[in-house]
Coordinates of C-alpha atoms in Angstrom, one line a residue:
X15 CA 0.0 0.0 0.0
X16 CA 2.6 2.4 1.2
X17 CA 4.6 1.1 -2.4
X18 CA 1.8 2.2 -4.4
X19 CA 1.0 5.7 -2.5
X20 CA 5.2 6.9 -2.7
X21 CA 4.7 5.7 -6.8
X22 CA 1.9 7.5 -7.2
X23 CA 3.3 10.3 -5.5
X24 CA 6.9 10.3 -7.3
X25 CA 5.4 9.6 -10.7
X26 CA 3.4 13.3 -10.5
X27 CA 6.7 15.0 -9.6
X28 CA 8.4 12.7 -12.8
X29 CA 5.4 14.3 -14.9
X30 CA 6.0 17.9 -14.4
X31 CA 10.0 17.9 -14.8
X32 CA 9.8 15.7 -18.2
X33 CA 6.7 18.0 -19.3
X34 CA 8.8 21.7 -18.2
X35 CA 11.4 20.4 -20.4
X36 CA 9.3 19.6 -23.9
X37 CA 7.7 23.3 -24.8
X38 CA 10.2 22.8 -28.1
X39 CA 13.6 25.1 -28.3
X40 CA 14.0 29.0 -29.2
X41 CA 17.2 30.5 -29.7
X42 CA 16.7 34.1 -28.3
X43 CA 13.9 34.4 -25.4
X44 CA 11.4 37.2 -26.0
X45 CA 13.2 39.8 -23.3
X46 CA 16.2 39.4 -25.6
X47 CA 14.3 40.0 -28.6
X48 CA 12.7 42.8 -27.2
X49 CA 15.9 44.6 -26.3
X50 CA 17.3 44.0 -30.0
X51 CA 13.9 45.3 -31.8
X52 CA 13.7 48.6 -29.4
X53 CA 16.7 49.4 -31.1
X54 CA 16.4 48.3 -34.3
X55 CA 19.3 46.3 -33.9
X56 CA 18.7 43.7 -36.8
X57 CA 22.0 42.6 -37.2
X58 CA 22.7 41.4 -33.3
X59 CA 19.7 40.0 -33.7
X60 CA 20.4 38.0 -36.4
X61 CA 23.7 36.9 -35.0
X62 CA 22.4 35.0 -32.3
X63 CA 21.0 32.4 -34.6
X64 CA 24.5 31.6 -36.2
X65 CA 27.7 29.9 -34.5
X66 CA 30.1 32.3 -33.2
X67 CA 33.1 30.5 -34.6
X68 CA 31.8 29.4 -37.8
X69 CA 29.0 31.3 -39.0
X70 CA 26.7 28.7 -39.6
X71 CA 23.0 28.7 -38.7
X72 CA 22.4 27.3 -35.2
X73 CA 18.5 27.7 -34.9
X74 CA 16.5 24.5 -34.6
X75 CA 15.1 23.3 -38.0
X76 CA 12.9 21.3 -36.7
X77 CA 11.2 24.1 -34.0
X78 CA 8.2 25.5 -35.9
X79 CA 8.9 28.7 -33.8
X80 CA 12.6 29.1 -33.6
X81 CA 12.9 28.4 -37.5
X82 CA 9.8 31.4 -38.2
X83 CA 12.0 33.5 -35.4
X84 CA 15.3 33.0 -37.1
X85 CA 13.9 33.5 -40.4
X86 CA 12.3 36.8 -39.3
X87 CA 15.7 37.7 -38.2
X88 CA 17.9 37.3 -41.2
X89 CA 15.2 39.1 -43.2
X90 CA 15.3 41.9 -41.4
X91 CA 19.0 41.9 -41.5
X92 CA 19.5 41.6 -45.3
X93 CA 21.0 37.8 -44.8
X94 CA 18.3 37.0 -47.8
X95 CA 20.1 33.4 -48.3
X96 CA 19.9 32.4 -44.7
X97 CA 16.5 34.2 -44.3
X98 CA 15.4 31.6 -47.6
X99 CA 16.6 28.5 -45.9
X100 CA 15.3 29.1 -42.3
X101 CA 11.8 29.9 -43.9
X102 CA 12.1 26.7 -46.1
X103 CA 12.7 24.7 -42.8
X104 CA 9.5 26.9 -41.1
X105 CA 7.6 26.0 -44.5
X106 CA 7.8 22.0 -44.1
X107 CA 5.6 21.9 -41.0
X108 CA 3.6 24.2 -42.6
X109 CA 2.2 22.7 -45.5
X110 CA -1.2 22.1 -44.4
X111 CA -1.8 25.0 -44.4
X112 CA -1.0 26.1 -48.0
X113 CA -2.2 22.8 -50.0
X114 CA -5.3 21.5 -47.9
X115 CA -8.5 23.2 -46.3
X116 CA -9.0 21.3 -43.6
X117 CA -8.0 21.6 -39.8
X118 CA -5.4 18.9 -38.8
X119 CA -6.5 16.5 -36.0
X120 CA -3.7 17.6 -34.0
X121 CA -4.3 21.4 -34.0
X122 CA -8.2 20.9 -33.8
X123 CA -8.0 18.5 -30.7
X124 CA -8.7 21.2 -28.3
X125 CA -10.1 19.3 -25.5
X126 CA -8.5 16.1 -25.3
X127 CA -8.1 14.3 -21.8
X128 CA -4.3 15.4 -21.3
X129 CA -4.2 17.1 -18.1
X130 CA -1.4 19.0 -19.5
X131 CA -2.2 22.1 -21.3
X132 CA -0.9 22.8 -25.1
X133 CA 2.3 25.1 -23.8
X134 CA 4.1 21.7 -23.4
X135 CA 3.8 20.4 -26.8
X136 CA 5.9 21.2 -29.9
X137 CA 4.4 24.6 -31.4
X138 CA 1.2 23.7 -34.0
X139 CA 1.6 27.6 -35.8
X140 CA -1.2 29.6 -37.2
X141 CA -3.0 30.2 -40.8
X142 CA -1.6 33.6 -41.5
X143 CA 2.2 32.4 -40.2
X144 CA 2.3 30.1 -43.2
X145 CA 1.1 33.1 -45.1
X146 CA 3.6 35.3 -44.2
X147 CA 6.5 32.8 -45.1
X148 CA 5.4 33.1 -48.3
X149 CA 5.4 36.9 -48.8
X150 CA 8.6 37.2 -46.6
X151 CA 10.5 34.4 -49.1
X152 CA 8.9 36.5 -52.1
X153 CA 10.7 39.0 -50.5
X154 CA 14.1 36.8 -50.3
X155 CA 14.6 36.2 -53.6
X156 CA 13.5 39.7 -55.1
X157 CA 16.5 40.9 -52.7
X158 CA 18.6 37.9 -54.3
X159 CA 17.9 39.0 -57.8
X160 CA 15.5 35.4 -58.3
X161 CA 12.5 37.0 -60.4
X162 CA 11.7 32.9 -61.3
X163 CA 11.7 32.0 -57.5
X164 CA 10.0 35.0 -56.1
X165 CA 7.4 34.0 -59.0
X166 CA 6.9 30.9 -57.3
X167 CA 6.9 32.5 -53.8
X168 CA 3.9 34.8 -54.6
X169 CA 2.2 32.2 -56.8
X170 CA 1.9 29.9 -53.8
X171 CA 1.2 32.9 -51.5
X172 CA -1.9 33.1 -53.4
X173 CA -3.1 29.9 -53.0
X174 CA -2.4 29.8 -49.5
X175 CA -4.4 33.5 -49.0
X176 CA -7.1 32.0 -51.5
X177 CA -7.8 28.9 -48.8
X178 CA -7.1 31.6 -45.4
X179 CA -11.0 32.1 -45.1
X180 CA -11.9 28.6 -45.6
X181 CA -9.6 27.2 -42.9
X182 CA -10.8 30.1 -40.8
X183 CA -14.3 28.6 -41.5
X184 CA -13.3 25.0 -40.4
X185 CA -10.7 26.3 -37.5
X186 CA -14.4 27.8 -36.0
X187 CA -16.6 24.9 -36.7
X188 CA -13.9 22.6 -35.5
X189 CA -13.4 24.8 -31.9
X190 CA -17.5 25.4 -31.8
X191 CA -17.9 21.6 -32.0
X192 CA -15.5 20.7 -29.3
X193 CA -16.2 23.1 -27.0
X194 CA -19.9 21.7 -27.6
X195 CA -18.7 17.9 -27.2
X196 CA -16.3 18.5 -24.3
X197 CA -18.9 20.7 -22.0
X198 CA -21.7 18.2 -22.5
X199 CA -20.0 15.1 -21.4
X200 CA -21.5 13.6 -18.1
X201 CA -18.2 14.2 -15.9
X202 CA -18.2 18.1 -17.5
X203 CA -20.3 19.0 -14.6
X204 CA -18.1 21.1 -12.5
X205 CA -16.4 22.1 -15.6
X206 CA -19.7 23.7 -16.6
X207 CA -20.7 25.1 -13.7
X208 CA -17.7 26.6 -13.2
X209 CA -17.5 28.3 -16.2
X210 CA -20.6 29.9 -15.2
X211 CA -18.7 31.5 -12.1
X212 CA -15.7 32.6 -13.8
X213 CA -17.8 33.9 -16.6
X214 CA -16.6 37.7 -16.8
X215 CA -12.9 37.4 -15.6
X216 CA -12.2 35.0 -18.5
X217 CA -13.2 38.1 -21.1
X218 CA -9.6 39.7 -19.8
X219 CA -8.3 37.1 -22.4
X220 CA -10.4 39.0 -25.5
X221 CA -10.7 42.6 -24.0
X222 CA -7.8 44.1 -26.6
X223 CA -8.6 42.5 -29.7
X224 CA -8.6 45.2 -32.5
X225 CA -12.6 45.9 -33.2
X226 CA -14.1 45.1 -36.4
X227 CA -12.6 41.9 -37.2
X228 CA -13.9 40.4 -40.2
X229 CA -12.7 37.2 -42.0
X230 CA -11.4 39.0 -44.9
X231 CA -8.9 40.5 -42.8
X232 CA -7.3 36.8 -42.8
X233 CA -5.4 37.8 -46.3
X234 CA -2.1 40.0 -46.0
X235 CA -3.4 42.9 -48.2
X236 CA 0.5 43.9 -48.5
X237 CA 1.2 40.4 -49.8
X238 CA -1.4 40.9 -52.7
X239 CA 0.0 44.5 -53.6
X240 CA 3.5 43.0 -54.2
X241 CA 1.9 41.0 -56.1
X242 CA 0.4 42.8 -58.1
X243 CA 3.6 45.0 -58.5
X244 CA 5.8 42.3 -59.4
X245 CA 3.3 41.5 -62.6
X246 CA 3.3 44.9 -63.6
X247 CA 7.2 45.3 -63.6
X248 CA 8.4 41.1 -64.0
X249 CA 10.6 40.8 -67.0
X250 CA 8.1 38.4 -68.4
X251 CA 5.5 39.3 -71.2
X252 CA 2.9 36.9 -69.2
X253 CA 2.6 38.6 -66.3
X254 CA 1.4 42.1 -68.2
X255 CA -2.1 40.7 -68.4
X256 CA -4.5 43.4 -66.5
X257 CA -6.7 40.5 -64.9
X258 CA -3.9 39.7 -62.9
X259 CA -2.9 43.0 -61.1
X260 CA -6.7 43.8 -60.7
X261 CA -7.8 40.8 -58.9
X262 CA -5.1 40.8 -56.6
X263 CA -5.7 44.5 -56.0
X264 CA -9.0 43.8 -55.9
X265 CA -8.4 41.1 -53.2
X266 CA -5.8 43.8 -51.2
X267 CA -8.7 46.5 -51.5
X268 CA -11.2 44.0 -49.2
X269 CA -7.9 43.7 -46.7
X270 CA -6.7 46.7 -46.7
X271 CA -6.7 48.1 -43.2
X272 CA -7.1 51.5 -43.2
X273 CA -8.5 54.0 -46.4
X274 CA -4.9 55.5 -46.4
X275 CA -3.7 51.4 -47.9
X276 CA -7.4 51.8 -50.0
X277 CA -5.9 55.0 -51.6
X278 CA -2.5 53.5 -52.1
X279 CA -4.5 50.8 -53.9
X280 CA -6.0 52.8 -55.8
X281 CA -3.5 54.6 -57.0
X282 CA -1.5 51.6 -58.2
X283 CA -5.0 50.6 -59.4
X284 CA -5.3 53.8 -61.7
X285 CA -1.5 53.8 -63.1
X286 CA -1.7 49.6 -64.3
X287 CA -4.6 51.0 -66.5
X288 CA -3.3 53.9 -67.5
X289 CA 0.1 52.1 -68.9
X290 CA -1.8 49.2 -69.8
X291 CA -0.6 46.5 -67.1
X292 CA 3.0 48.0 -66.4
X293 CA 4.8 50.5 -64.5
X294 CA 7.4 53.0 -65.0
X295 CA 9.8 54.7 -63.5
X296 CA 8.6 53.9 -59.7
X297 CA 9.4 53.5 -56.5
X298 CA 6.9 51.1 -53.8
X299 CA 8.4 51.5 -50.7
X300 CA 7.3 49.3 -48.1
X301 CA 7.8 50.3 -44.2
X302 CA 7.9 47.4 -41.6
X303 CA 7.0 49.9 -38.4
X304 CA 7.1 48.6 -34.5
X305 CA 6.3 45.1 -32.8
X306 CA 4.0 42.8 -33.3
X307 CA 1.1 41.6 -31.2
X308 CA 2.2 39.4 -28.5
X309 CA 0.5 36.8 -25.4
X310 CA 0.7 36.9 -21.6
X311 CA -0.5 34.4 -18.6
X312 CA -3.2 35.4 -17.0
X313 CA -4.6 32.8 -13.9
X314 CA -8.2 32.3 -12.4
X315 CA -9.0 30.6 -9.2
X316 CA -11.2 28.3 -9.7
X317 CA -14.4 27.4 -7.5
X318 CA -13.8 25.0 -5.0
X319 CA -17.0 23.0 -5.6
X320 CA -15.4 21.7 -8.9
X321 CA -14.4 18.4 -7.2
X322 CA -13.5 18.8 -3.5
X323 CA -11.9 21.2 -0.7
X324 CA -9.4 18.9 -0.1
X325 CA -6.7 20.3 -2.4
X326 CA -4.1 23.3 -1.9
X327 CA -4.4 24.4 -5.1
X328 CA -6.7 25.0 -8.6
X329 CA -7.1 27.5 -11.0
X330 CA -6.1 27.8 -15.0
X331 CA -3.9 29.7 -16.2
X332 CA -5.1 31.7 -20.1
X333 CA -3.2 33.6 -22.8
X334 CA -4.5 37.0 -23.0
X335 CA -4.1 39.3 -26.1
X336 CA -1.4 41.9 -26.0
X337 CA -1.3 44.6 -29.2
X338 CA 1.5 45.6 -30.7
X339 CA 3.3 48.8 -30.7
X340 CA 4.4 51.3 -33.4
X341 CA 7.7 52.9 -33.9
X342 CA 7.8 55.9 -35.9
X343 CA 4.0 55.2 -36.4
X344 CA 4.6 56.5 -40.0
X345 CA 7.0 57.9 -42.7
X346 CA 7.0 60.8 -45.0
X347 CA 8.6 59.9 -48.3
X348 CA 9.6 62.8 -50.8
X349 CA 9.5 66.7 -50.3
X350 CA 7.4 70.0 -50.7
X351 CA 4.2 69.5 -52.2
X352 CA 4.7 66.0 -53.5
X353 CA 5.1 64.7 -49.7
X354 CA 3.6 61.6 -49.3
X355 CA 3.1 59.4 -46.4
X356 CA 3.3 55.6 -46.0
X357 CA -0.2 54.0 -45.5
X358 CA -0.7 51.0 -43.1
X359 CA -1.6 47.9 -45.7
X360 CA -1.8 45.4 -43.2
X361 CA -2.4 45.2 -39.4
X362 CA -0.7 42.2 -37.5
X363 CA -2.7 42.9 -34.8
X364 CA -5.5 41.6 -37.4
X365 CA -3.9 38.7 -38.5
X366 CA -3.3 37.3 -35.3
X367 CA -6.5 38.4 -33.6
X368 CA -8.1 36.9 -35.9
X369 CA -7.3 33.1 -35.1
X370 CA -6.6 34.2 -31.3
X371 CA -10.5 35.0 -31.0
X372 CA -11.6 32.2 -33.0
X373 CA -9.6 29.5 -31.1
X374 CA -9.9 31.0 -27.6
X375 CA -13.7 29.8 -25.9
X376 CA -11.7 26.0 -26.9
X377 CA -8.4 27.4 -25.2
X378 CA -10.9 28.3 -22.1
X379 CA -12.8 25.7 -22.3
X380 CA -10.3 22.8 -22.3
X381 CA -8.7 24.6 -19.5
X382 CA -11.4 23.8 -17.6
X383 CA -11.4 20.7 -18.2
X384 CA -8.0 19.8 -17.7
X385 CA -8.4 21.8 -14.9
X386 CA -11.3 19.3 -13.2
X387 CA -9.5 16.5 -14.0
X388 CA -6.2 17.5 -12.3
X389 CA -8.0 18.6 -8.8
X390 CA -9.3 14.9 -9.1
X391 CA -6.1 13.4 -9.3
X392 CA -4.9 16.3 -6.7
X393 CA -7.8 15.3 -4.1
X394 CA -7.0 11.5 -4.6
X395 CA -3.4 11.9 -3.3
X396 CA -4.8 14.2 -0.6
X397 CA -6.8 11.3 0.7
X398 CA -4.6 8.9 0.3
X399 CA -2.1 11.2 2.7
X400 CA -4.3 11.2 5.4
X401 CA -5.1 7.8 5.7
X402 CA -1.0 7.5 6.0
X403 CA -0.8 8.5 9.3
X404 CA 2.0 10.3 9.1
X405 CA 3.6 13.2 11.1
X406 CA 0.8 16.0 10.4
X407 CA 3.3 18.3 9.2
X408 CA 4.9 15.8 6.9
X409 CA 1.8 15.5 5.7
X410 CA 0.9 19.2 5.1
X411 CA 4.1 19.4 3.2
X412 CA 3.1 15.9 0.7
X413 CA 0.0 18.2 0.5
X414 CA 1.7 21.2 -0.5
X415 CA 3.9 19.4 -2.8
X416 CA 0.8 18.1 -5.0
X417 CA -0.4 21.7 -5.0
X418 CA 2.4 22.9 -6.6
X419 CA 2.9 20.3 -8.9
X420 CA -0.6 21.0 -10.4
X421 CA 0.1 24.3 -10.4
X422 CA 3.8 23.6 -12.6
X423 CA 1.3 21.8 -15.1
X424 CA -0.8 24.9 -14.9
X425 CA 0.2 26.8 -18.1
X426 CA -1.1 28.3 -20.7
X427 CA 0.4 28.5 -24.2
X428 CA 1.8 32.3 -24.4
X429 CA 4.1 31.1 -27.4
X430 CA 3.6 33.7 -30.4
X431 CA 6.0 34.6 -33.6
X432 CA 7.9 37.4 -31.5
X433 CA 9.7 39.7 -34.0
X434 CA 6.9 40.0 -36.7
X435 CA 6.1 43.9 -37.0
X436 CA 3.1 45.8 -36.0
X437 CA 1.8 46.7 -39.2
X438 CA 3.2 46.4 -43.1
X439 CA 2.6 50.0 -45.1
X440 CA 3.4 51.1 -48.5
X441 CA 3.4 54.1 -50.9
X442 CA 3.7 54.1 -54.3
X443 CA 5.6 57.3 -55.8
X444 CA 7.1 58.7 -59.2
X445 CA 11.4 59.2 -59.1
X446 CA 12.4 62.2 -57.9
X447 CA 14.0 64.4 -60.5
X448 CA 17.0 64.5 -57.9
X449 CA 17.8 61.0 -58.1
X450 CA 17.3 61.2 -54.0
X451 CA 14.4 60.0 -52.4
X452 CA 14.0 61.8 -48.6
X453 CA 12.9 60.3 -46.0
X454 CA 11.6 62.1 -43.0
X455 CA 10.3 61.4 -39.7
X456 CA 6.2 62.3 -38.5
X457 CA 7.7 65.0 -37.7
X458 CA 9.5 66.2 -40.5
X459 CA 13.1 65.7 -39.2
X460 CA 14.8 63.9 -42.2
X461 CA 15.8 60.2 -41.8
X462 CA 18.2 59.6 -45.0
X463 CA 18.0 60.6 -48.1
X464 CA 18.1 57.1 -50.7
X465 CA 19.3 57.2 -54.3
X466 CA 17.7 55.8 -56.6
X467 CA 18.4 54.8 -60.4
X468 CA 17.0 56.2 -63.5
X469 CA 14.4 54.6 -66.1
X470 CA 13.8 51.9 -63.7
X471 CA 11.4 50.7 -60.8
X472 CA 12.4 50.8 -57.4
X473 CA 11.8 48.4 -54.5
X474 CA 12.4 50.1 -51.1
X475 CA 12.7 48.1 -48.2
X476 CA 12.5 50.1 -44.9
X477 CA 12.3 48.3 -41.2
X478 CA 12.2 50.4 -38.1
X479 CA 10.5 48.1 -34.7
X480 CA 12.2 50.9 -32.4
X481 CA 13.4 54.2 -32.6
X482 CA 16.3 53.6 -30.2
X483 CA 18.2 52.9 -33.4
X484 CA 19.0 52.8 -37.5
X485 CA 16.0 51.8 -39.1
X486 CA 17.3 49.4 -41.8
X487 CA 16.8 50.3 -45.8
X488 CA 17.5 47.9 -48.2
X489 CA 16.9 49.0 -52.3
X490 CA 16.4 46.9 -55.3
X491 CA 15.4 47.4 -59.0
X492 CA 12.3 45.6 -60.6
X493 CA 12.8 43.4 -62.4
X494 CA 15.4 42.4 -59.7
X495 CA 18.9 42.5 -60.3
X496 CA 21.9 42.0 -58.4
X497 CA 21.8 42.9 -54.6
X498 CA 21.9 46.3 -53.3
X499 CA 23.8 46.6 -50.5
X500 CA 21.9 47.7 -47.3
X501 CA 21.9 51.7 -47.0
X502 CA 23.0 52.9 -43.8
X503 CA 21.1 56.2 -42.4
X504 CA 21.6 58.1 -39.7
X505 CA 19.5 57.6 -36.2
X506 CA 16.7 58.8 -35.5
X507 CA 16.1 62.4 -34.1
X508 CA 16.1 62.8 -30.0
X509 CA 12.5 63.8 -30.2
X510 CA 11.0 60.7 -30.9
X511 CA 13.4 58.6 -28.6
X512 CA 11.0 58.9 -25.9
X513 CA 8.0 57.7 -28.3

C-alpha cells in the first residue's frame, strides 16, 4: 500500500519535470528579442542564430517557432540566403496550411483528456504564419535578384491566401464543435458550472482585440499589392495581363486596413490601367514599423465546488491578447508638395486576432477541463495522505507538494511569432527628378536621403521596430537584379526617442 501511495506520488513530480522540459527550443527568449527590436538592432539579432566561430546557422530546423524567429531575423537583417533557408525549414511543417483546407486533427483537438495544457507540446503555428513565409520568401529572392523563385513564392502565397477564409471557417466549426462535445460530457459537470462563475474574468483574455474583425482580414493585403507590382514590372510578357494585377488589387482592397492602404490601392490601381498592365519609373516603398502583437499568462482561481476542498491548489492559467506597438507610427517619403506618407496595408494585430478570437472559448474551455481532472487526481493523493498516518506536518508538506505540482502543469500556451512587425505600409511614388528620395520622420526631421536609379522601378525596403536605433533600408530594381547593399542612415532624431 505504502509502495503504491510513494509511486503514485513520485510519478506526478516525474510528470512535471519531463513536461517543463518539452515546450520545443528557441534561440533568443522574447526579453532578448525585445531589447534587440527597441533598437532596431537587426543585425545582433540576427547573430544569435548563427555559431560564433563558424557562421553557420544554429537555430533548430525542426522548432516551428525558432525556425519562423530566425527566419524573421535574417530578413530583417539583409541575410536573404539564410533568411530563404530558415523559412524553407519553417515552410515544411507548414504545409497544411497552404495545400489543404481542412483543420489537422492535431491542431483541432482542443479538448482532449491530457491534463497537460498545449504550452508543453511542440508549437502547432497559425494560418496567417504560413502566409507570411510566403510573402517574406517572395521578399528573399527579389533581394537575391531570383524574379523565377519570387514568381513561385507569390504564386503559392496566393493559394495559400485564396484557402485563409476557408480554414478560418473550419478552425471555428472545428473549436464550436468541441467546445460543444467536451462541455456536454456527463463528468463536464463542474467544468460547466464553473465556467458559469468565472464567466466575466475569463473576457480579460479578449478585452484588446482590434474591433471590427472580419474574415477577410485573414489575407495580407500587403502580400497581394507585391503582387500585383511584381506583374506589372516582372521581365516576363505573361505577367502584363490586366486581370492579374486587378484581382489581386481587388483582393488587397477588401484587406486593406485602413483607407490611407485603400488609396495606395487605388493609386496603383489607376497607373496599371493607365500604362496598360505596367509601371514606370517607380518607387513602392514598403515600411515594416514597430512590434508585433504578443501573449501573456493570466490565472483564475477556480471554484472550489469543482471536485473537492481537499486540495491546496486550482485554477487555470489563459493567454490574453497583448497589441503591438508602433515605432515611428509612419514615414514621410519625398519633399514639398509632392510629400507623401506611408499608409498601413496590413495590421498584424489583425492577423493574429483573428485566429486568437476564434480559437480562444476552446483554449478556455479545455482549461477547464483539464483543470477538473487535475484537482481529481490532486484530491485523490490528498486522501490517500491522510489515511498515512503520518507526522501532520509531513503531511501538510506531501500536500503542498501536490499543489504545486498541479500548479507547474498549470500553463497556458503564451508562445507567439515574436519579432513580426506591427503593421506592413506602402506608398507608391514617381522618381524624384533629384535621383534622391528623402525620408523624414512624423515630424519632418529627415531620416536619410536614398538614391535611386533612373528609367527603372524601385523596391524600397525600410524596417524600423524601435526608434532607439537605425532603421534598416534595403533598395532593389524591378525586375530584380543584383543585390543592393543595405543603406546605412543616420539615427533617429532625440525627439521621438521617448516615443
Amino acid at each position: 500500500m505504502h509502495g503504491k501511495f510513494w509511486a503514485r506520488v513520485g510519478a506526478l513530480c516525474l510528470s512535471v519535470l519531463l513536461l517543463t522540459g518539452c515546450a520545443g527550443t528557441r534561440t533568443v527568449n522574447q526579453e532578448a528579442a525585445a531589447n534587440y527590436l527597441a533598437q532596431s538592432d537587426y543585425r545582433a539579432y540576427a547573430q544569435q542564430y548563427l555559431n560564433p566561430v563558424t557562421g553557420d546557422p544554429s537555430y533548430d530546423p525542426e522548432s516551428l517557432l525558432d525556425a519562423l524567429e530566425a527566419g524573421k531575423a535574417f530578413n530583417d537583417a539583409g541575410m536573404w540566403a539564410l533568411s530563404r533557408d530558415a523559412f524553407d525549414a519553417a515552410a515544411t511543417q507548414l504545409n497544411w496550411k497552404e495545400d489543404t483546407v481542412d483543420t489537422p486533427a492535431e491542431v483541432a483537438n482542443l479538448l482532449g483528456t491530457t491534463l497537460t495544457s498545449d504550452a508543453f507540446g511542440a508549437y502547432q503555428g497559425k494560418i496567417h504564419q504560413g502566409i507570411l513565409i510566403d510573402y517574406y520568401q517572395a521578399i528573399n529572392h527579389l533581394m537575391l535578384g531570383n524574379e523565377a523563385n519570387a514568381r513561385v513564392d507569390l504564386n503559392r502565397l496566393q493559394v495559400r491566401q485564396g484557402n485563409a477564409r476557408t480554414q478560418l471557417r473550419a478552425y471555428i466549426k472545428t473549436v464550436n464543435k468541441s467546445v460543444k462535445d467536451g462541455l456536454t460530457d456527463d463528468k463536464s459537470a463542474g467544468a460547466r458550472e464553473s465556467l458559469g462563475e468565472i464567466g466575466p474574468k475569463i473576457a480579460d483574455g479578449i478585452k484588446d482585440l482590434p474591433s471590427g474583425l472580419g474574415q477577410s482580414k485573414i489575407r495580407l493585403a500587403a502580400g497581394d499589392v507585391i503582387s500585383a507590382v511584381f506583374r506589372a514590372t516582372s521581365s516576363a510578357q505573361s505577367d502584363k495581363r490586366q486581370t492579374l494585377s486587378r484581382d489581386m488589387l481587388k483582393s488587397a482592397n477588401a484587406a486593406s486596413a485602413t483607407r490611407g492602404g485603400n488609396a495606395v490601392i487605388a493609386y496603383l490601381r489607376r497607373e496599371l490601367k493607365r500604362n496598360k498592365g505596367i509601371l514606370a519609373n517607380k518607387v513602392i516603398l514598403v515600411y515594416e514599423d514597430g512590434t508585433g502583437p504578443s501573449l501573456q499568462e493570466f490565472r483564475l482561481d477556480l471554484p472550489l465546488f469543482i471536485v473537492t476542498d481537499k486540495v491546496t491548489y486550482t485554477g487555470i492559467a489563459l493567454p490574453q491578447f497583448v497589441p503591438g506597438h508602433p515605432a515611428f507610427g509612419k514615414l514621410k517619403v519625398g519633399a514639398g508638395k509632392t510629400q507623401q506618407e506611408t499608409a498601413t496595408l496590413t495590421d498584424i494585430n489583425e492577423l493574429a486576432a483573428l485566429e486568437f478570437d476564434a480559437g480562444y472559448k476552446g483554449v478556455v474551455a479545455k482549461a477547464v477541463i483539464s483543470t477538473t481532472l487535475k484537482t481529481a487526481a490532486q484530491a485523490v493523493v490528498n486522501h490517500q495522505i491522510d489515511q498515512q498516518k503520518m507526522d501532520p506536518l509531513i503531511g501538510s508538506l506531501l500536500k503542498l507538494g501536490t499543489g504545486a505540482a498541479q500548479y507547474a502543469l498549470t500553463k497556458a500556451d503564451t508562445r507567439a511569432w515574436a519579432n513580426l512587425p506591427n503593421t506592413i505600409q506602402m506608398v507608391v511614388v514617381d522618381r524624384p527628378a533629384s535621383g534622391k528620395l528623402q525620408l523624414s520622420d512624423p515630424l519632418n526631421q529627415l531620416i536619410t536621403d536614398i538614391p535611386i536609379e533612373k528609367d527603372v522601378n524601385t523596391l524600397v525596403l525600410i524596417k524600423a521596430s524601435g526608434t532607439l536605433g537605425k532603421p534598416a533600408v534595403y533598395v532593389q530594381q524591378l525586375p530584380a537584379q543584383n543585390v543592393v547593399p543595405p543603406l546605412e542612415v543616420a539615427p533617429p532624431v532625440p525627439t521621438l526617442q521617448k516615443a
